[in-house]
Tab-separated table of C-alpha atoms and ligand atoms in Angstrom:
chain	number	residue	atom	x	y	z
A	28	MET	CA	-0.053	-0.111	0.050
A	29	THR	CA	1.351	3.431	-0.786
A	30	ILE	CA	2.330	6.080	1.652
A	31	ARG	CA	-0.522	8.389	0.320
A	32	THR	CA	-3.267	5.639	0.539
A	33	LYS	CA	-2.281	4.750	4.007
A	34	LEU	CA	-2.214	8.598	5.021
A	35	ALA	CA	-5.527	9.160	3.449
A	36	ILE	CA	-7.095	6.101	5.287
A	37	TRP	CA	-5.676	7.231	8.851
A	38	PHE	CA	-6.780	10.643	8.032
A	39	SER	CA	-10.335	9.389	7.283
A	40	ILE	CA	-10.508	7.245	10.251
A	41	LEU	CA	-9.346	10.154	12.329
A	42	VAL	CA	-11.797	12.609	10.882
A	43	ALA	CA	-14.664	9.814	11.249
A	44	VAL	CA	-13.802	9.340	14.960
A	45	VAL	CA	-13.728	12.996	15.572
A	46	LEU	CA	-16.904	13.769	13.920
A	47	THR	CA	-18.749	10.921	15.625
A	48	LEU	CA	-17.411	11.804	19.021
A	49	LEU	CA	-18.626	15.688	18.415
A	50	ALA	CA	-21.906	14.300	17.038
A	51	GLY	CA	-22.427	12.182	20.150
A	52	ILE	CA	-21.639	15.045	22.359
A	53	ARG	CA	-23.998	17.395	20.544
A	54	TYR	CA	-26.696	14.881	20.353
A	55	ALA	CA	-26.387	14.295	24.193
A	56	GLY	CA	-26.434	18.067	24.769
A	57	TYR	CA	-29.348	18.500	22.759
A	58	LYS	CA	-31.267	15.808	24.458
A	59	GLN	CA	-30.388	17.057	27.881
A	60	VAL	CA	-31.410	20.734	26.875
A	61	LEU	CA	-34.719	19.791	25.220
A	62	GLN	CA	-35.682	17.687	28.177
A	63	SER	CA	-34.879	20.374	30.576
A	64	GLN	CA	-36.962	22.806	28.753
A	65	LYS	CA	-39.746	20.438	28.785
A	66	ASP	CA	-39.348	19.470	32.563
A	67	TYR	CA	-39.232	23.174	33.253
A	68	SER	CA	-42.546	23.913	31.428
A	69	LEU	CA	-44.238	20.989	33.322
A	70	LYS	CA	-42.949	22.149	36.582
A	71	VAL	CA	-44.250	25.877	35.835
A	72	VAL	CA	-47.595	24.436	35.070
A	73	ALA	CA	-47.682	22.243	38.266
A	74	ASP	CA	-46.624	25.066	40.350
A	75	ILE	CA	-49.341	27.626	38.918
A	76	LEU	CA	-52.103	25.195	39.513
A	77	ASP	CA	-50.900	24.194	42.905
A	78	THR	CA	-51.158	28.038	43.772
A	79	SER	CA	-54.525	28.403	42.006
A	80	ILE	CA	-56.482	25.360	43.193
A	81	PRO	CA	-58.045	25.826	46.637
A	82	ARG	CA	-56.383	23.571	49.273
A	83	LYS	CA	-59.446	21.539	50.014
A	84	PRO	CA	-60.729	18.457	48.453
A	85	PRO	CA	-60.977	19.792	44.849
A	86	LYS	CA	-63.724	19.766	42.481
A	87	LYS	CA	-63.608	19.511	38.750
A	88	ASP	CA	-64.853	23.140	38.242
A	89	ASP	CA	-62.164	24.466	40.670
A	90	VAL	CA	-59.460	22.883	38.437
A	91	GLN	CA	-61.218	24.076	35.344
A	92	ILE	CA	-61.183	27.513	36.619
A	93	ALA	CA	-57.734	27.408	37.708
A	94	VAL	CA	-56.518	26.239	34.281
A	95	SER	CA	-58.505	28.889	32.490
A	96	ARG	CA	-57.042	31.500	34.795
A	97	MET	CA	-53.604	30.059	34.130
A	98	VAL	CA	-54.176	30.309	30.292
A	99	ARG	CA	-55.364	33.959	30.788
A	100	ASP	CA	-52.967	35.084	33.149
A	101	TYR	CA	-49.709	33.409	31.759
A	102	PRO	CA	-49.923	33.834	28.013
A	103	ASP	CA	-46.194	33.191	27.819
A	104	ILE	CA	-46.247	29.650	29.067
A	105	GLU	CA	-46.258	27.157	26.325
A	106	LEU	CA	-49.254	25.175	27.127
A	107	LYS	CA	-49.586	23.340	23.731
A	108	GLY	CA	-49.278	19.815	24.154
A	109	ILE	CA	-49.258	19.742	27.887
A	110	LEU	CA	-51.878	17.372	29.511
A	111	ILE	CA	-53.086	18.220	32.939
A	112	GLU	CA	-54.905	15.535	35.145
A	113	VAL	CA	-55.812	16.011	38.896
A	114	TYR	CA	-56.707	13.102	41.314
A	115	ASP	CA	-58.100	13.458	44.796
A	116	SER	CA	-56.743	11.949	47.825
A	117	SER	CA	-58.960	8.791	47.253
A	118	ARG	CA	-56.917	8.324	44.001
A	119	SER	CA	-60.097	9.243	41.756
A	120	ILE	CA	-59.574	11.319	38.805
A	121	ILE	CA	-61.225	14.487	39.020
A	122	PHE	CA	-59.836	16.616	36.106
A	123	ILE	CA	-58.588	15.406	32.690
A	124	SER	CA	-57.537	18.245	30.319
A	125	SER	CA	-57.603	15.908	27.247
A	126	LEU	CA	-60.598	15.159	25.427
A	127	SER	CA	-59.359	11.882	23.973
A	128	GLU	CA	-59.119	8.753	26.260
A	129	ALA	CA	-56.062	7.794	24.330
A	130	GLU	CA	-54.311	10.767	25.525
A	131	ARG	CA	-54.450	9.900	29.188
A	132	LEU	CA	-51.446	10.047	31.399
A	133	PRO	CA	-50.221	7.027	32.902
A	134	ILE	CA	-49.889	6.883	36.556
A	135	THR	CA	-48.007	4.229	38.519
A	136	GLU	CA	-48.028	2.792	42.042
A	137	GLU	CA	-44.590	4.211	42.542
A	138	MET	CA	-45.611	7.700	41.687
A	139	TRP	CA	-48.401	7.544	44.221
A	140	ASN	CA	-45.891	6.174	46.831
A	141	LYS	CA	-43.555	9.117	46.109
A	142	ALA	CA	-46.393	11.514	46.281
A	143	LEU	CA	-47.505	10.066	49.722
A	144	ARG	CA	-43.940	10.913	50.742
A	145	ARG	CA	-44.531	14.475	49.651
A	146	LYS	CA	-42.166	13.907	46.780
A	147	ILE	CA	-42.376	15.337	43.182
A	148	SER	CA	-41.628	12.750	40.591
A	149	LEU	CA	-40.518	13.230	37.014
A	150	THR	CA	-40.610	10.185	34.858
A	151	THR	CA	-40.619	9.207	31.329
A	152	LEU	CA	-43.055	6.339	30.507
A	153	PRO	CA	-44.596	4.935	27.490
A	154	ALA	CA	-47.757	6.739	26.382
A	155	LEU	CA	-51.006	4.615	26.758
A	156	ASP	CA	-51.592	4.934	23.076
A	157	GLY	CA	-48.362	3.096	22.357
A	158	ASP	CA	-47.162	6.332	20.740
A	159	ALA	CA	-43.945	8.092	21.831
A	160	SER	CA	-43.202	8.049	25.360
A	161	MET	CA	-44.469	10.724	27.769
A	162	ARG	CA	-42.643	12.948	30.295
A	163	ILE	CA	-44.681	13.183	33.388
A	164	LEU	CA	-44.590	15.350	36.403
A	165	THR	CA	-46.512	14.208	39.416
A	166	LYS	CA	-46.846	16.764	42.339
A	167	PRO	CA	-48.885	16.006	45.525
A	168	VAL	CA	-50.636	18.999	47.184
A	169	PHE	CA	-50.843	18.667	50.855
A	170	ASN	CA	-52.784	20.487	53.539
A	171	ARG	CA	-51.024	20.240	56.741
A	172	ASN	CA	-50.308	16.328	56.811
A	173	ASN	CA	-53.255	15.268	54.506
A	174	LEU	CA	-52.816	14.756	50.801
A	175	VAL	CA	-55.469	16.909	49.174
A	176	TYR	CA	-54.856	16.344	45.499
A	177	LEU	CA	-52.348	15.331	43.107
A	178	ILE	CA	-51.520	17.179	39.949
A	179	GLN	CA	-49.960	15.605	36.937
A	180	ALA	CA	-48.638	17.556	33.938
A	181	GLY	CA	-47.391	15.513	31.223
A	182	SER	CA	-46.195	16.091	27.711
A	183	SER	CA	-45.227	13.647	24.806
A	184	MET	CA	-41.637	13.170	24.089
A	185	HIS	CA	-42.613	12.947	20.385
A	186	ASP	CA	-41.255	16.552	19.379
A	187	ILE	CA	-37.905	15.904	21.298
A	188	ASP	CA	-37.648	12.312	19.868
A	189	ASN	CA	-38.396	13.861	16.156
A	190	THR	CA	-35.656	16.618	16.754
A	191	LEU	CA	-33.209	14.022	17.908
A	192	GLU	CA	-33.937	11.558	15.159
A	193	ASN	CA	-33.377	14.307	12.798
A	194	LEU	CA	-30.130	15.343	14.164
A	195	LEU	CA	-29.178	11.613	14.113
A	196	LEU	CA	-30.066	11.380	10.400
A	197	VAL	CA	-28.201	14.658	9.412
A	198	ASN	CA	-25.157	13.252	11.124
A	199	LEU	CA	-25.577	9.828	9.469
A	200	PHE	CA	-25.321	11.687	6.336
A	201	LEU	CA	-22.746	14.258	7.227
A	202	ILE	CA	-20.194	11.991	8.870
A	203	PRO	CA	-19.696	9.575	5.976
A	204	THR	CA	-19.762	12.456	3.449
A	205	THR	CA	-17.534	14.514	5.221
A	206	THR	CA	-15.100	11.607	5.911
A	207	ILE	CA	-15.149	10.630	2.154
A	208	LEU	CA	-14.497	14.302	1.129
A	209	ILE	CA	-11.664	14.951	3.602
A	210	GLY	CA	-10.096	11.422	3.021
A	211	GLY	CA	-10.287	12.188	-0.854
A	212	GLY	CA	-8.943	15.596	-0.325
A	213	GLY	CA	-6.168	14.235	1.916
A	214	TRP	CA	-5.249	11.736	-0.684
A	215	PHE	CA	-5.029	14.384	-3.390
A	216	LEU	CA	-2.876	16.865	-1.075
A	217	THR	CA	-0.574	13.989	-0.088
A	218	ARG	CA	0.035	13.075	-3.716
A	219	ARG	CA	0.851	16.731	-4.447
A	220	ALA	CA	2.977	16.982	-1.404
A	221	LEU	CA	4.788	13.716	-2.156
A	222	ARG	CA	5.372	14.381	-5.861
A	223	PRO	CA	8.790	15.612	-5.221
A	224	LEU	CA	9.660	12.095	-4.053
A	225	ASP	CA	9.147	10.652	-7.255
A	226	ALA	CA	12.108	12.720	-8.554
A	227	VAL	CA	14.245	11.230	-5.762
A	228	ILE	CA	13.113	7.732	-6.747
A	229	LYS	CA	13.902	8.439	-10.349
A	230	ALA	CA	17.239	9.874	-9.430
A	231	SER	CA	18.014	6.806	-7.386
A	232	HIS	CA	17.173	4.319	-10.288
A	233	ARG	CA	19.428	6.331	-12.495
A	234	ILE	CA	22.253	6.100	-9.817
A	235	SER	CA	21.822	2.453	-9.503
A	236	SER	CA	22.727	2.126	-13.239
A	237	GLY	CA	25.999	3.868	-12.478
A	238	ASN	CA	25.292	7.424	-13.362
A	239	PHE	CA	26.608	9.333	-10.218
A	240	GLN	CA	26.653	12.864	-11.856
A	241	HIS	CA	22.875	13.088	-11.754
A	242	ARG	CA	21.607	15.697	-9.094
A	243	ILE	CA	18.222	16.525	-7.936
A	244	GLU	CA	17.171	20.296	-8.591
A	245	ILE	CA	16.347	21.836	-5.167
A	246	SER	CA	13.332	23.858	-6.013
A	247	GLU	CA	10.886	22.583	-3.410
A	248	THR	CA	9.545	25.001	-0.896
A	249	SER	CA	8.739	22.713	1.956
A	250	SER	CA	11.696	22.310	4.168
A	251	GLU	CA	11.515	18.604	4.891
A	252	ILE	CA	11.424	17.804	0.967
A	253	ARG	CA	14.364	20.347	0.594
A	254	ASP	CA	16.363	18.753	3.362
A	255	LEU	CA	15.744	15.288	1.792
A	256	THR	CA	16.719	16.494	-1.643
A	257	ARG	CA	20.001	18.298	-0.327
A	258	ALA	CA	20.777	15.017	1.730
A	259	PHE	CA	20.315	12.885	-1.185
A	260	ASN	CA	22.464	15.069	-3.469
A	261	GLN	CA	25.286	15.046	-0.729
A	262	MET	CA	25.018	11.451	-0.518
A	263	THR	CA	25.265	11.135	-4.283
A	264	GLU	CA	28.271	13.294	-4.102
A	265	ARG	CA	30.067	11.112	-1.440
A	266	LEU	CA	29.169	7.879	-3.530
A	267	GLU	CA	30.721	9.610	-6.582
A	268	ALA	CA	33.617	10.461	-4.921
A	269	SER	CA	34.131	6.913	-3.342
A	270	PHE	CA	33.372	5.318	-6.622
A	271	GLN	CA	36.020	7.555	-8.286
A	272	GLN	CA	38.364	6.660	-5.487
A	273	ILE	CA	37.821	2.952	-5.965
A	274	GLN	CA	38.035	3.076	-9.477
A	275	ASN	CA	41.461	5.143	-9.278
A	276	PHE	CA	42.605	2.772	-6.608
A	277	SER	CA	42.250	-0.337	-8.768
A	278	GLU	CA	43.560	1.394	-11.864
A	279	ASN	CA	46.657	2.248	-9.913
A	280	ALA	CA	46.955	-0.997	-8.042
A	281	SER	CA	46.971	-2.896	-11.399
A	282	HIS	CA	49.147	-0.466	-12.978
A	283	GLU	CA	51.687	-0.850	-10.312
A	284	LEU	CA	51.688	-4.699	-10.493
A	285	ARG	CA	51.785	-4.654	-14.144
A	286	ILE	CA	55.275	-3.214	-14.205
A	287	PRO	CA	56.999	-5.996	-12.170
A	288	LEU	CA	54.649	-8.626	-14.065
A	289	SER	CA	55.771	-7.667	-17.528
A	290	ILE	CA	59.444	-7.386	-16.319
A	291	LEU	CA	58.885	-10.834	-14.979
A	292	ARG	CA	57.308	-12.144	-18.221
A	293	GLY	CA	59.982	-10.556	-20.471
A	294	GLN	CA	62.914	-11.901	-18.623
A	295	THR	CA	61.297	-15.393	-18.278
A	296	GLU	CA	60.457	-15.304	-22.086
A	297	LEU	CA	64.121	-14.332	-22.943
A	298	SER	CA	65.672	-16.962	-20.734
A	299	LEU	CA	63.552	-19.680	-22.340
A	300	LYS	CA	64.487	-18.756	-25.904
A	301	LYS	CA	67.870	-20.708	-25.712
A	302	PHE	CA	69.686	-22.822	-23.321
A	303	ARG	CA	71.889	-20.761	-20.803
A	304	SER	CA	74.293	-21.504	-18.241
A	305	GLU	CA	73.793	-22.147	-14.731
A	306	GLU	CA	75.151	-18.761	-13.871
A	307	GLU	CA	72.856	-17.094	-16.352
A	308	TYR	CA	69.932	-18.798	-14.765
A	309	ARG	CA	70.991	-17.831	-11.376
A	310	LYS	CA	71.146	-14.186	-12.423
A	311	ILE	CA	67.599	-14.277	-13.992
A	312	LEU	CA	66.108	-15.984	-11.135
A	313	GLU	CA	67.806	-13.439	-8.705
A	314	SER	CA	66.421	-10.655	-10.909
A	315	ASN	CA	62.772	-12.251	-10.990
A	316	LEU	CA	63.006	-12.694	-7.286
A	317	GLU	CA	63.565	-8.944	-6.964
A	318	GLU	CA	60.404	-8.267	-8.893
A	319	ILE	CA	58.528	-10.863	-6.890
A	320	LEU	CA	59.612	-9.121	-3.743
A	321	ARG	CA	58.531	-5.692	-5.310
A	322	MET	CA	54.976	-7.191	-5.957
A	323	GLU	CA	54.711	-8.780	-2.515
A	324	LYS	CA	55.552	-5.351	-0.986
A	325	ILE	CA	52.748	-3.708	-2.947
A	326	VAL	CA	50.218	-6.435	-2.124
A	327	GLU	CA	51.224	-6.438	1.547
A	328	ARG	CA	50.791	-2.675	1.728
A	329	LEU	CA	47.542	-2.737	-0.073
A	330	LEU	CA	46.356	-5.306	2.122
A	331	PHE	CA	47.382	-3.381	5.200
A	332	LEU	CA	45.632	-0.318	3.978
A	333	SER	CA	42.310	-2.140	3.146
A	334	LYS	CA	42.349	-3.647	6.693
A	335	ALA	CA	43.084	-0.338	8.128
A	336	ASP	CA	40.066	1.128	6.235
A	337	ARG	CA	37.898	-1.513	7.554
A	338	GLY	CA	39.310	-0.960	11.236
A	339	GLU	CA	40.506	-4.475	11.449
A	340	ILE	CA	43.996	-3.396	12.552
A	341	GLU	CA	44.307	-3.443	16.281
A	342	LEU	CA	47.283	-1.367	17.693
A	343	ASN	CA	49.350	-3.221	20.235
A	344	ARG	CA	49.755	-0.084	22.495
A	345	VAL	CA	52.694	-0.331	24.866
A	346	GLU	CA	54.807	2.409	26.532
A	347	VAL	CA	57.601	3.178	23.975
A	348	ASP	CA	60.671	5.173	24.676
A	349	GLY	CA	61.097	7.836	21.854
A	350	ASN	CA	64.773	7.924	22.401
A	351	SER	CA	65.577	4.225	22.125
A	352	LEU	CA	62.920	4.094	19.225
A	353	LEU	CA	64.922	6.615	17.166
A	354	SER	CA	68.350	5.230	18.181
A	355	GLY	CA	67.200	1.688	16.852
A	356	VAL	CA	66.130	3.089	13.639
A	357	TYR	CA	69.330	5.214	13.426
A	358	GLU	CA	71.541	2.196	13.864
A	359	GLN	CA	69.666	0.219	11.360
A	360	PHE	CA	69.382	2.703	8.816
A	361	GLN	CA	72.976	3.964	8.834
A	362	ILE	CA	74.362	1.300	6.602
A	363	HIS	CA	72.056	2.620	3.880
A	364	THR	CA	72.989	6.128	4.162
A	365	GLN	CA	76.729	5.221	4.228
A	366	GLU	CA	76.254	3.446	1.032
A	367	LYS	CA	74.935	6.536	-0.584
A	368	ASN	CA	77.615	8.898	1.292
A	369	ILE	CA	74.717	10.738	2.990
A	370	HIS	CA	75.428	11.974	6.501
A	371	LEU	CA	72.760	11.017	8.928
A	372	THR	CA	72.627	12.675	12.351
A	373	LEU	CA	70.426	11.708	15.235
A	374	ASP	CA	69.351	14.586	17.501
A	375	THR	CA	67.372	13.775	20.637
A	376	ASP	CA	66.473	15.909	23.573
A	377	GLY	CA	65.303	14.696	26.862
A	378	PRO	CA	63.084	11.693	27.914
A	379	ALA	CA	59.963	11.139	25.684
A	380	LEU	CA	57.484	8.500	26.341
A	381	ILE	CA	54.864	7.527	23.856
A	382	LYS	CA	51.895	4.950	24.144
A	383	GLY	CA	51.747	3.293	20.915
A	384	ASP	CA	52.444	0.350	18.672
A	385	GLU	CA	56.259	0.101	18.671
A	386	ILE	CA	56.344	-2.185	15.167
A	387	LEU	CA	54.123	0.449	13.371
A	388	LEU	CA	55.999	3.497	14.864
A	389	ARG	CA	59.318	1.858	13.629
A	390	GLU	CA	57.602	1.246	10.259
A	391	LEU	CA	56.662	5.010	9.984
A	392	LEU	CA	60.132	6.200	10.815
A	393	LEU	CA	61.736	3.753	8.265
A	394	ASN	CA	59.384	5.012	5.730
A	395	LEU	CA	60.236	8.484	6.099
A	396	LEU	CA	63.824	7.890	6.266
A	397	GLN	CA	63.493	5.766	3.150
A	398	ASN	CA	61.979	8.810	1.404
A	399	ALA	CA	64.690	11.156	2.756
A	400	LEU	CA	67.311	8.562	1.256
A	401	THR	CA	65.491	8.049	-2.022
A	402	TYR	CA	65.081	11.775	-2.778
A	403	THR	CA	68.321	13.262	-1.496
A	404	PRO	CA	71.399	13.127	-3.667
A	405	LYS	CA	74.769	11.829	-2.820
A	406	PHE	CA	76.610	13.837	0.026
A	407	GLY	CA	73.465	15.241	1.432
A	408	GLU	CA	72.265	15.126	4.842
A	409	ILE	CA	69.423	13.670	6.953
A	410	ILE	CA	68.558	14.632	10.375
A	411	LEU	CA	66.485	12.481	12.656
A	412	SER	CA	65.300	14.430	15.831
A	413	LEU	CA	62.962	14.200	18.719
A	414	SER	CA	61.903	16.958	20.862
A	415	ARG	CA	58.923	17.605	23.119
A	416	GLU	CA	56.555	20.443	23.006
A	417	GLU	CA	54.027	20.658	26.135
A	418	GLU	CA	51.833	17.526	25.804
A	419	GLN	CA	53.386	16.553	22.463
A	420	ILE	CA	56.291	14.532	21.133
A	421	LEU	CA	57.746	15.795	17.915
A	422	ILE	CA	59.731	13.532	15.594
A	423	SER	CA	61.111	14.936	12.540
A	424	VAL	CA	63.048	13.792	9.446
A	425	ALA	CA	64.598	16.459	7.529
A	426	ASP	CA	66.780	16.099	4.476
A	427	THR	CA	68.623	18.317	2.071
A	428	GLY	CA	67.009	16.571	-0.935
A	429	CYS	CA	65.248	17.697	-4.046
A	430	GLY	CA	62.134	19.013	-2.105
A	431	ILE	CA	58.436	18.880	-3.141
A	432	PRO	CA	56.762	21.465	-5.214
A	433	GLU	CA	54.220	23.525	-3.092
A	434	ASP	CA	51.217	22.625	-5.227
A	435	GLU	CA	52.042	19.020	-5.024
A	436	ILE	CA	52.193	18.888	-1.304
A	437	PRO	CA	48.459	18.534	-0.660
A	438	TYR	CA	48.573	15.263	-2.587
A	439	ILE	CA	51.639	13.337	-1.483
A	440	PHE	CA	49.632	11.511	1.397
A	441	ASP	CA	47.126	10.013	-1.243
A	442	ARG	CA	47.461	6.491	-2.131
A	443	PHE	CA	49.765	5.835	-5.136
A	444	TYR	CA	50.545	9.657	-5.459
A	445	GLN	CA	53.950	10.291	-6.865
A	446	VAL	CA	55.317	13.725	-7.398
A	447	ASP	CA	57.499	12.601	-10.431
A	448	LYS	CA	57.266	8.881	-11.338
A	449	SER	CA	60.834	9.096	-12.764
A	450	ARG	CA	62.717	10.330	-9.749
A	451	SER	CA	61.336	7.225	-7.714
A	452	SER	CA	61.337	4.472	-10.042
A	453	GLN	CA	61.349	2.010	-7.156
A	454	GLY	CA	58.465	3.233	-5.302
A	455	HIS	CA	54.790	2.977	-5.695
A	456	GLY	CA	53.281	6.003	-3.754
A	457	LEU	CA	52.032	3.987	-0.863
A	458	GLY	CA	54.631	4.827	1.813
A	459	LEU	CA	53.224	8.271	2.943
A	460	SER	CA	49.620	7.101	2.947
A	461	LEU	CA	50.665	4.429	5.295
A	462	CYS	CA	52.586	6.731	7.432
A	463	LYS	CA	49.486	9.029	7.693
A	464	TRP	CA	47.357	6.128	8.859
A	465	ILE	CA	49.838	5.106	11.374
A	466	VAL	CA	50.117	8.616	12.895
A	467	GLU	CA	46.343	9.129	12.970
A	468	SER	CA	45.543	5.862	14.372
A	469	HIS	CA	47.976	7.217	17.278
A	470	GLN	CA	45.815	10.335	17.658
A	471	GLY	CA	48.748	12.432	16.187
A	472	ARG	CA	49.354	14.488	12.751
A	473	ILE	CA	52.055	14.762	10.235
A	474	THR	CA	53.068	17.769	8.625
A	475	VAL	CA	55.520	18.574	5.643
A	476	GLU	CA	57.605	21.619	4.875
A	477	SER	CA	59.652	21.575	1.734
A	478	THR	CA	61.627	23.883	-0.556
A	479	VAL	CA	62.382	22.560	-4.176
A	480	GLY	CA	66.116	21.958	-4.458
A	481	LYS	CA	66.874	22.603	-0.780
A	482	GLY	CA	65.096	19.860	1.232
A	483	SER	CA	62.168	18.697	3.102
A	484	ARG	CA	61.142	18.214	6.597
A	485	PHE	CA	58.418	15.719	7.697
A	486	THR	CA	57.240	16.445	11.460
A	487	VAL	CA	55.176	13.666	13.287
A	488	TYR	CA	53.257	14.823	16.314
A	489	LEU	CA	52.276	12.460	18.814
A	490	PRO	CA	50.588	12.689	22.216
A	491	ALA	CA	53.049	12.324	24.921
A	492	LYS	CA	52.631	9.706	27.788
A	493	ASP	CA	53.326	11.169	31.011
B	516	ATP	N1	61.717	13.524	1.562
B	516	ATP	C1	61.150	13.697	0.403
B	516	ATP	N2	61.745	14.613	-0.541
B	516	ATP	C2	61.260	14.840	-1.612
B	516	ATP	N3	60.026	14.177	-2.154
B	516	ATP	C3	59.491	13.483	-1.334
B	516	ATP	C4	59.942	12.961	-0.123
B	516	ATP	N4	59.185	12.015	0.443
B	516	ATP	C5	58.103	11.799	-0.361
B	516	ATP	N5	58.405	12.633	-1.493
B	516	ATP	C6	57.359	12.692	-2.708
B	516	ATP	O1	56.172	12.219	-2.368
B	516	ATP	C7	55.794	11.039	-3.027
B	516	ATP	C8	55.127	10.089	-2.290
B	516	ATP	O2	55.803	9.442	-1.250
B	516	ATP	P1	55.596	7.942	-0.888
B	516	ATP	O3	56.482	7.635	0.126
B	516	ATP	O4	54.049	7.894	-0.546
B	516	ATP	O5	55.798	7.077	-1.946
B	516	ATP	P2	57.063	6.642	-2.765
B	516	ATP	O6	58.314	7.100	-1.840
B	516	ATP	O7	57.090	7.235	-4.138
B	516	ATP	O8	56.669	5.018	-2.899
B	516	ATP	P3	56.829	4.024	-1.793
B	516	ATP	O9	57.059	4.749	-0.557
B	516	ATP	O10	55.423	3.446	-1.739
B	516	ATP	O11	57.872	2.988	-1.991
B	516	ATP	C9	56.977	10.456	-3.743
B	516	ATP	O12	56.808	9.896	-4.786
B	516	ATP	C10	57.968	11.668	-3.718
B	516	ATP	O13	57.898	12.366	-4.942
B	517	MG	MG1	58.180	6.242	0.072
């Protein structure tokens, strides 16, 4: 069932319930008012007769005179339809206002009993002629302690029943018609209100077929739909960016793997062309192994990064002494720098404790040093230093290498990004993205300052452990 049909149904049910409740309240109110008006007239008639009939055993004429006087003296009283009957104390009827026997007022034993207890009774009883019921007021008149006579004033409930029946009929017609009209109107309005959703549905269909460029025009005036459209467009933008990223990523990854693979293939094909000496085979295998190691490194790094993206890498956080970490790396790296006649200096300053994963922090420094070594020409200088600034430990790797152009700096931490492919033929552009992940997973940050031709300085800020 569509939202709009559901809304229309709920709307109709609500309207029907509210209208029925209102009609019920109005019906009960009318009934109450009409009945009180009737009771009031009956009471006034009985009171007037009570004061006009002499308080002695009455005669028909006395009552007749009293009634005529009442008609004359109180022209405002609505006497039409009011029947009057008077009984004497021996329960014999002495006056009947109606000429028709069928229009007699019923009197019950209970009324008599109440009367004897000096109580006025007001009851609704079925009329003797079997038509509508009668509202009857019975008033006893006492002279000292003796019941002298009993006045009955009654009126048919026919008029009230009629009015109430008409009201009921009107409601029976009005409630369903109004419900249908309002339900239909609601359906139409919700259809109009929800029309912009069609645009969102159509756009999402287009997107599912791979077209991420599509955006929905934000022209809607109602704020909910505007917000939905905006959120949808933003989601599509993010999807487009991630889709693009995945596409670039797989393109780059296959590209990086293609180079060692084609070298492997070329060398293997060449070695198979003719018979070679053991020495030659050894050389070829050694060179192949190098390519295989390169590929292994790429695949390992990619696996690490994708695990990191999924949050599957758990840090083995321990207390790491920054000074010994740096001197360890320094010792390990010195052989490589010496090979290239590069001067490596270690500069540490005071105790520095870090809470982190030692293996990953070592990997971070080795990557930065490897870059410094790769991008610094012979006889250059690399300085590995550590210092403390308030709550932070600063580790920096500075070199006197080729530097990075300013406009390239924002991209060097992106996966597979290389400033100039020719100057790092051995690299894959993954080292710095790995460094960035390691630093950030330690709640730190990494910055770079660089001047082309002069050198670069990578600084890692890590929270200090006190
Ligand atoms: N110290 C540096 N001096 C000059 N350029 C640098 C330095 N460090 C990084 N770069 C530039 O940033 C790019 C990205 O570095 P990154 O370490 O991510 O990749 P890579 O060194 O090319 O390859 P990989 O580290 O995956 O073997 C490098 O290609 C290089 O151009
Ligand atoms: Mg590198």
